[in-house]
Amino acid sequence: MADESNAGPVAAPEATDAEVKAPTAKKRRPSRPQKAASDPAQSKTTATKRRGYSEQEKSEKLSLIETQVGDGKTLKDAIKSAGISEQTYYHWKGAAKPGEQKARKNTEPLPVGDEFADLVQLEEENQRLRKRLAEKLRAENAELRKRLGLK
């Protein structure tokens, strides 16, 4: 077998001072100042601070918007002039409707007899219309069979 090991002297590469570069240290960023945990109100700006409105203020703003729209101003402009967002307007308006409907139902209860009489009348009309429709369909079916020569 052949000897694969190199037994001869190996010349080491000569390194000069100019070729060898020392690794440079990474630049460090200055540390960020920590947020104050004790006073979160200062970190918020006044524009993002949430403000709760009382029910009276909400109803006043809604009525103000309604009057401005009635005077010819666009809804979008009326909402902006009231100082609320469109989303807030529609949220308030939706929340106000069920309360108004409940108030109407409580102030004007319908007599039970009238509701029942109306229901009976509607049922009778429904039965009459169903019979009339069935008669019409039978007549058309008979006429169609006659045209086609079927029995």
Coordinates of N, CA, C and O in Angstrom, one line a residue, residues 3-141:
D3 N 1.9 5.0 1.0 CA 1.8 5.8 2.2 C 1.2 7.1 1.8 O 1.8 7.9 1.0
E4 N 0.0 7.4 2.3 CA -0.6 8.7 1.9 C -0.3 9.8 2.8 O -0.6 11.0 2.5
S5 N 0.3 9.6 3.9 CA 0.7 10.7 4.7 C 1.9 11.5 4.1 O 2.8 10.9 3.6
N6 N 1.8 12.7 4.3 CA 2.9 13.6 3.8 C 3.9 13.7 4.9 O 3.7 14.3 5.9
A7 N 5.0 13.2 4.7 CA 6.0 13.2 5.8 C 7.0 14.4 5.6 O 7.7 14.7 6.6
G8 N 6.9 15.1 4.6 CA 7.8 16.2 4.4 C 7.4 17.4 5.2 O 6.3 17.5 5.7
P9 N 8.3 18.3 5.4 CA 8.0 19.5 6.2 C 6.9 20.4 5.5 O 7.0 20.6 4.3
V10 N 6.1 20.9 6.3 CA 5.0 21.7 5.8 C 5.4 23.2 6.1 O 5.7 23.5 7.2
A11 N 5.4 24.0 5.1 CA 5.7 25.4 5.3 C 4.5 26.1 5.8 O 3.5 26.1 5.2
A12 N 4.6 26.8 6.9 CA 3.5 27.6 7.5 C 3.5 28.9 6.7 O 4.5 29.5 6.4
P13 N 2.3 29.4 6.4 CA 2.1 30.6 5.7 C 2.5 31.8 6.6 O 2.2 31.8 7.8
E14 N 3.2 32.7 6.1 CA 3.7 33.8 6.9 C 2.6 34.8 6.9 O 2.0 35.2 5.9
A15 N 2.3 35.3 8.1 CA 1.3 36.3 8.3 C 1.9 37.6 8.7 O 2.7 37.6 9.6
T16 N 1.5 38.7 8.1 CA 2.1 40.0 8.4 C 1.1 40.7 9.2 O -0.1 40.4 9.3
D17 N 1.5 41.7 9.9 CA 0.7 42.5 10.8 C -0.4 43.3 9.9 O -1.5 43.5 10.4
A18 N -0.1 43.6 8.7 CA -1.0 44.3 7.9 C -2.2 43.5 7.5 O -3.3 43.9 7.3
E19 N -2.0 42.2 7.3 CA -3.0 41.3 6.8 C -4.0 40.9 7.9 O -5.2 40.6 7.7
V20 N -3.5 40.8 9.1 CA -4.3 40.3 10.3 C -5.1 41.5 10.8 O -4.5 42.5 11.1
K21 N -6.4 41.3 10.8 CA -7.3 42.4 11.3 C -7.9 42.0 12.6 O -8.5 40.8 12.7
A22 N -7.9 42.8 13.6 CA -8.5 42.4 14.8 C -10.0 42.7 14.7 O -10.5 43.6 14.1
P23 N -10.8 41.8 15.3 CA -12.3 42.0 15.2 C -12.7 43.2 16.0 O -12.2 43.5 17.0
T24 N -13.6 44.0 15.3 CA -14.1 45.2 16.0 C -15.3 44.9 16.8 O -16.1 44.0 16.5
A25 N -15.5 45.6 17.9 CA -16.6 45.5 18.8 C -17.9 46.1 18.1 O -17.8 47.1 17.4
K26 N -19.0 45.5 18.4 CA -20.3 46.0 17.9 C -20.6 47.3 18.5 O -20.4 47.5 19.7
K27 N -21.2 48.2 17.8 CA -21.7 49.5 18.3 C -22.9 49.2 19.2 O -23.8 48.5 18.8
R28 N -22.9 49.8 20.3 CA -24.1 49.6 21.2 C -25.0 50.8 21.1 O -24.5 51.9 21.2
R29 N -26.3 50.5 21.1 CA -27.3 51.6 21.1 C -27.4 52.0 22.6 O -27.4 51.2 23.5
P30 N -27.7 53.3 22.7 CA -28.0 53.8 24.1 C -29.3 53.2 24.5 O -30.3 53.0 23.8
S31 N -29.4 52.9 25.8 CA -30.6 52.2 26.3 C -31.8 53.2 26.3 O -31.6 54.4 26.4
R32 N -33.0 52.7 26.0 CA -34.2 53.5 25.9 C -34.6 53.8 27.3 O -34.5 53.0 28.3
P33 N -35.2 55.0 27.5 CA -35.7 55.3 28.8 C -37.0 54.5 29.1 O -37.8 54.3 28.2
Q34 N -37.1 54.0 30.3 CA -38.3 53.1 30.6 C -39.5 54.0 30.9 O -39.4 55.1 31.4
K35 N -40.6 53.4 30.5 CA -41.9 54.2 30.7 C -42.2 54.1 32.2 O -42.0 53.1 32.9
A36 N -42.8 55.2 32.6 CA -43.1 55.3 34.0 C -44.4 54.4 34.3 O -45.4 54.7 33.7
A37 N -44.2 53.4 35.1 CA -45.4 52.5 35.4 C -46.3 53.1 36.4 O -47.5 52.8 36.5
S38 N -45.8 54.1 37.2 CA -46.7 54.7 38.2 C -47.7 55.7 37.7 O -48.7 55.9 38.3
D39 N -47.4 56.3 36.5 CA -48.3 57.3 36.0 C -48.7 57.1 34.6 O -48.1 57.6 33.7
P40 N -49.6 56.1 34.3 CA -50.0 55.8 32.9 C -50.8 57.0 32.3 O -50.9 57.0 31.0
A41 N -51.4 57.9 33.0 CA -52.1 58.9 32.4 C -51.3 59.9 31.6 O -51.7 60.5 30.6
Q42 N -50.0 60.0 32.0 CA -49.1 61.0 31.2 C -48.7 60.4 29.9 O -48.5 61.1 29.0
S43 N -48.7 59.1 29.8 CA -48.3 58.5 28.5 C -49.4 58.7 27.4 O -49.1 58.7 26.2
K44 N -50.6 58.8 27.8 CA -51.7 59.0 26.8 C -51.8 60.5 26.4 O -51.6 61.4 27.3
T45 N -52.1 60.7 25.2 CA -52.3 62.0 24.7 C -53.8 62.4 25.0 O -54.6 61.5 25.1
T46 N -54.1 63.6 24.9 CA -55.5 64.0 25.2 C -56.4 63.6 24.0 O -57.6 63.4 24.2
A47 N -55.8 63.4 22.8 CA -56.7 63.0 21.7 C -57.1 61.6 21.8 O -58.2 61.2 21.4
T48 N -56.3 60.7 22.4 CA -56.7 59.3 22.6 C -57.4 59.0 23.9 O -57.8 57.9 24.1
K49 N -57.4 60.0 24.8 CA -58.0 59.7 26.1 C -59.5 59.5 25.9 O -60.2 60.3 25.3
R50 N -60.1 58.5 26.5 CA -61.5 58.2 26.4 C -62.3 59.1 27.3 O -61.9 59.3 28.5
R51 N -63.4 59.6 26.8 CA -64.2 60.5 27.6 C -65.6 59.9 27.6 O -66.2 59.6 26.6
G52 N -66.2 59.7 28.8 CA -67.5 59.1 28.9 C -68.5 60.3 28.9 O -68.3 61.3 29.5
Y53 N -69.6 60.1 28.2 CA -70.7 61.1 28.1 C -71.8 60.6 29.0 O -72.2 59.4 29.0
S54 N -72.5 61.5 29.6 CA -73.7 61.1 30.4 C -74.9 60.9 29.4 O -74.8 61.3 28.3
E55 N -75.9 60.3 29.9 CA -77.1 60.1 29.0 C -77.7 61.4 28.5 O -78.1 61.5 27.4
Q56 N -77.7 62.4 29.4 CA -78.2 63.7 29.0 C -77.3 64.3 27.9 O -77.9 64.8 26.9
E57 N -76.0 64.2 28.0 CA -75.1 64.8 27.0 C -75.3 64.0 25.6 O -75.3 64.6 24.6
K58 N -75.5 62.7 25.7 CA -75.7 61.9 24.5 C -77.0 62.3 23.8 O -77.0 62.6 22.6
S59 N -78.1 62.5 24.6 CA -79.3 62.9 24.0 C -79.3 64.3 23.4 O -79.8 64.6 22.4
E60 N -78.5 65.2 24.1 CA -78.4 66.5 23.6 C -77.7 66.5 22.3 O -78.0 67.2 21.3
K61 N -76.6 65.8 22.2 CA -75.8 65.7 20.9 C -76.6 65.1 19.8 O -76.5 65.6 18.7
L62 N -77.4 64.0 20.1 CA -78.2 63.4 19.1 C -79.3 64.4 18.6 O -79.5 64.4 17.4
S63 N -79.9 65.1 19.5 CA -80.9 66.1 19.0 C -80.3 67.2 18.3 O -80.9 67.7 17.3
L64 N -79.1 67.6 18.7 CA -78.4 68.7 17.9 C -78.1 68.2 16.5 O -78.3 69.0 15.5
I65 N -77.6 67.0 16.4 CA -77.3 66.5 15.0 C -78.6 66.4 14.2 O -78.6 66.8 13.0
E66 N -79.7 65.9 14.8 CA -81.0 65.9 14.1 C -81.5 67.2 13.6 O -81.9 67.4 12.5
T67 N -81.3 68.2 14.5 CA -81.8 69.6 14.0 C -80.9 70.1 12.9 O -81.4 70.8 12.0
Q68 N -79.6 69.9 13.0 CA -78.7 70.3 11.9 C -79.0 69.6 10.6 O -78.9 70.3 9.6
V69 N -79.3 68.4 10.7 CA -79.6 67.6 9.4 C -80.9 68.2 8.9 O -81.1 68.3 7.7
G70 N -81.9 68.5 9.8 CA -83.2 69.0 9.4 C -83.0 70.4 8.7 O -83.8 70.8 7.9
D71 N -82.0 71.1 9.1 CA -81.7 72.5 8.5 C -81.0 72.4 7.2 O -80.7 73.4 6.6
G72 N -80.6 71.2 6.8 CA -80.0 71.1 5.5 C -78.5 70.7 5.5 O -77.9 70.6 4.5
K73 N -78.0 70.6 6.7 CA -76.6 70.2 6.8 C -76.4 68.7 6.6 O -77.4 67.9 6.9
T74 N -75.3 68.2 6.0 CA -75.2 66.8 5.8 C -74.9 66.1 7.1 O -74.5 66.7 8.1
L75 N -75.3 64.8 7.2 CA -75.1 64.1 8.4 C -73.7 64.0 8.9 O -73.4 64.2 10.1
K76 N -72.8 63.8 7.9 CA -71.4 63.7 8.3 C -70.9 65.0 8.9 O -70.2 65.0 9.9
D77 N -71.3 66.2 8.3 CA -70.8 67.5 8.9 C -71.5 67.7 10.3 O -70.8 68.3 11.2
A78 N -72.7 67.3 10.4 CA -73.4 67.5 11.7 C -72.7 66.7 12.8 O -72.6 67.2 13.9
I79 N -72.3 65.5 12.5 CA -71.7 64.7 13.4 C -70.3 65.3 13.8 O -70.0 65.3 15.0
K80 N -69.6 65.8 12.8 CA -68.3 66.4 13.2 C -68.4 67.6 14.0 O -67.7 67.9 14.9
S81 N -69.5 68.4 13.7 CA -69.7 69.6 14.5 C -70.1 69.3 16.0 O -69.8 70.1 16.9
A82 N -70.7 68.1 16.2 CA -71.0 67.7 17.5 C -69.8 67.2 18.3 O -69.9 67.1 19.5
G83 N -68.7 66.9 17.6 CA -67.5 66.5 18.3 C -67.4 65.0 18.6 O -66.7 64.7 19.5
I84 N -68.2 64.2 17.8 CA -68.1 62.8 18.0 C -67.8 62.1 16.7 O -67.9 62.7 15.6
S85 N -67.4 60.8 16.7 CA -67.2 60.1 15.5 C -68.5 59.5 15.0 O -69.5 59.4 15.7
E86 N -68.5 59.1 13.7 CA -69.7 58.5 13.1 C -70.0 57.2 13.8 O -71.2 56.9 14.0
Q87 N -69.0 56.5 14.1 CA -69.2 55.2 14.8 C -70.0 55.4 16.2 O -70.9 54.7 16.5
T88 N -69.5 56.5 16.9 CA -70.2 56.8 18.2 C -71.6 57.2 17.9 O -72.5 56.8 18.7
Y89 N -71.8 58.0 16.9 CA -73.2 58.5 16.6 C -74.1 57.3 16.4 O -75.2 57.2 17.0
Y90 N -73.7 56.3 15.5 CA -74.6 55.2 15.2 C -74.7 54.3 16.4 O -75.8 53.7 16.6
H91 N -73.7 54.2 17.2 CA -73.8 53.4 18.4 C -74.8 54.0 19.4 O -75.7 53.3 19.9
W92 N -74.7 55.3 19.6 CA -75.7 56.0 20.5 C -77.1 55.9 19.9 O -78.0 55.6 20.7
K93 N -77.2 56.1 18.6 CA -78.5 56.0 18.0 C -79.2 54.7 18.1 O -80.3 54.5 18.4
G94 N -78.4 53.6 17.9 CA -78.9 52.2 18.1 C -79.2 51.9 19.5 O -80.2 51.2 19.8
A95 N -78.5 52.4 20.4 CA -78.8 52.2 21.8 C -80.0 52.9 22.3 O -80.7 52.5 23.2
A96 N -80.3 54.1 21.7 CA -81.4 54.9 22.1 C -82.7 54.3 21.5 O -83.8 54.5 22.2
K97 N -82.7 53.6 20.4 CA -83.9 53.1 19.8 C -84.7 52.1 20.7 O -85.9 52.2 20.8
P98 N -84.0 51.1 21.2 CA -84.8 50.1 22.0 C -85.4 50.7 23.2 O -86.5 50.4 23.6
G99 N -84.8 51.7 23.8 CA -85.4 52.4 24.9 C -86.7 53.1 24.5 O -87.7 53.2 25.3
E100 N -86.6 53.8 23.4 CA -87.8 54.5 22.9 C -88.9 53.5 22.6 O -90.1 53.8 22.9
Q101 N -88.6 52.4 22.0 CA -89.6 51.4 21.7 C -90.3 50.8 22.9 O -91.5 50.6 23.0
K102 N -89.5 50.6 23.9 CA -90.0 50.1 25.2 C -90.9 51.1 25.8 O -92.0 50.8 26.3
A103 N -90.5 52.4 25.8 CA -91.4 53.4 26.3 C -92.7 53.5 25.6 O -93.8 53.7 26.2
R104 N -92.7 53.4 24.3 CA -93.9 53.4 23.5 C -94.8 52.3 23.9 O -96.0 52.4 24.0
K105 N -94.3 51.1 24.0 CA -95.1 49.9 24.3 C -95.7 50.0 25.7 O -96.8 49.6 25.9
N106 N -95.0 50.6 26.6 CA -95.5 50.7 28.0 C -96.6 51.8 28.1 O -97.5 51.7 28.9
T107 N -96.5 52.8 27.3 CA -97.5 53.9 27.4 C -98.7 53.6 26.6 O -99.8 54.1 27.0
E108 N -98.7 52.9 25.5 CA -99.8 52.6 24.7 C -100.1 51.1 24.6 O -99.8 50.5 23.5
P109 N -100.6 50.4 25.6 CA -100.8 49.0 25.4 C -102.1 48.8 24.5 O -103.1 49.5 24.6
L110 N -102.0 47.8 23.6 CA -103.1 47.6 22.7 C -104.1 46.7 23.5 O -103.7 45.7 24.2
P111 N -105.4 46.9 23.3 CA -106.4 46.0 23.9 C -106.2 44.6 23.3 O -106.1 44.4 22.1
V112 N -106.4 43.6 24.2 CA -106.2 42.2 23.8 C -107.3 41.8 22.8 O -107.1 41.1 21.8
G113 N -108.5 42.3 23.0 CA -109.6 42.0 22.2 C -109.4 42.4 20.7 O -109.7 41.7 19.8
D114 N -108.8 43.6 20.6 CA -108.6 44.1 19.2 C -107.5 43.3 18.5 O -107.7 43.0 17.3
E115 N -106.5 42.9 19.2 CA -105.4 42.1 18.6 C -106.0 40.7 18.1 O -105.7 40.3 17.0
F116 N -106.8 40.1 19.0 CA -107.4 38.8 18.7 C -108.4 39.0 17.5 O -108.4 38.1 16.6
A117 N -109.2 40.0 17.5 CA -110.1 40.2 16.4 C -109.4 40.4 15.1 O -109.8 39.9 14.0
D118 N -108.3 41.2 15.1 CA -107.5 41.4 13.9 C -106.9 40.1 13.4 O -106.9 39.8 12.2
L119 N -106.4 39.3 14.3 CA -105.8 38.0 14.0 C -106.9 37.0 13.4 O -106.6 36.4 12.3
V120 N -108.1 37.0 13.9 CA -109.1 36.2 13.4 C -109.5 36.6 12.0 O -109.7 35.8 11.0
Q121 N -109.6 37.9 11.8 CA -109.9 38.5 10.5 C -108.9 38.1 9.4 O -109.2 37.7 8.3
L122 N -107.6 38.2 9.8 CA -106.5 37.9 8.9 C -106.5 36.4 8.6 O -106.3 36.0 7.4
E123 N -106.8 35.5 9.5 CA -106.9 34.1 9.3 C -108.0 33.8 8.3 O -107.9 33.0 7.4
E124 N -109.2 34.4 8.4 CA -110.3 34.2 7.5 C -110.0 34.6 6.1 O -110.3 34.0 5.1
E125 N -109.3 35.8 6.0 CA -108.9 36.3 4.7 C -107.9 35.3 4.1 O -107.9 35.1 2.9
N126 N -107.0 34.8 4.9 CA -106.0 33.9 4.4 C -106.6 32.6 3.8 O -106.3 32.1 2.8
Q127 N -107.6 32.1 4.6 CA -108.3 30.9 4.1 C -109.1 31.1 2.8 O -109.1 30.3 1.9
R128 N -109.7 32.3 2.7 CA -110.5 32.7 1.5 C -109.6 32.8 0.3 O -109.9 32.2 -0.8
L129 N -108.4 33.4 0.5 CA -107.4 33.5 -0.6 C -106.8 32.2 -1.0 O -106.6 31.9 -2.2
R130 N -106.6 31.3 -0.1 CA -106.1 30.0 -0.4 C -107.1 29.2 -1.3 O -106.7 28.5 -2.2
K131 N -108.4 29.3 -0.9 CA -109.4 28.6 -1.7 C -109.5 29.1 -3.1 O -109.6 28.4 -4.1
R132 N -109.4 30.4 -3.2 CA -109.5 31.1 -4.5 C -108.3 30.7 -5.4 O -108.5 30.4 -6.6
L133 N -107.1 30.6 -4.8 CA -105.9 30.2 -5.5 C -106.1 28.7 -6.0 O -105.7 28.4 -7.1
A134 N -106.5 27.9 -5.1 CA -106.7 26.5 -5.4 C -107.7 26.3 -6.6 O -107.4 25.5 -7.5
E135 N -108.8 27.0 -6.6 CA -109.8 27.0 -7.7 C -109.1 27.4 -9.0 O -109.4 26.8 -10.1
K136 N -108.4 28.5 -9.0 CA -107.7 29.0 -10.2 C -106.7 28.0 -10.7 O -106.7 27.8 -11.9
L137 N -105.9 27.4 -9.8 CA -105.0 26.4 -10.3 C -105.6 25.2 -10.9 O -105.2 24.6 -11.9
R138 N -106.8 24.7 -10.3 CA -107.5 23.6 -10.9 C -108.0 23.9 -12.3 O -108.0 23.1 -13.2
A139 N -108.6 25.1 -12.4 CA -109.1 25.6 -13.7 C -108.0 25.6 -14.8 O -108.2 25.1 -15.9
E140 N -106.9 26.2 -14.4 CA -105.8 26.3 -15.4 C -105.2 24.9 -15.7 O -104.9 24.6 -16.9
N141 N -105.2 24.0 -14.7 CA -104.7 22.7 -14.9 C -105.6 21.9 -15.9 O -105.2 21.2 -16.8

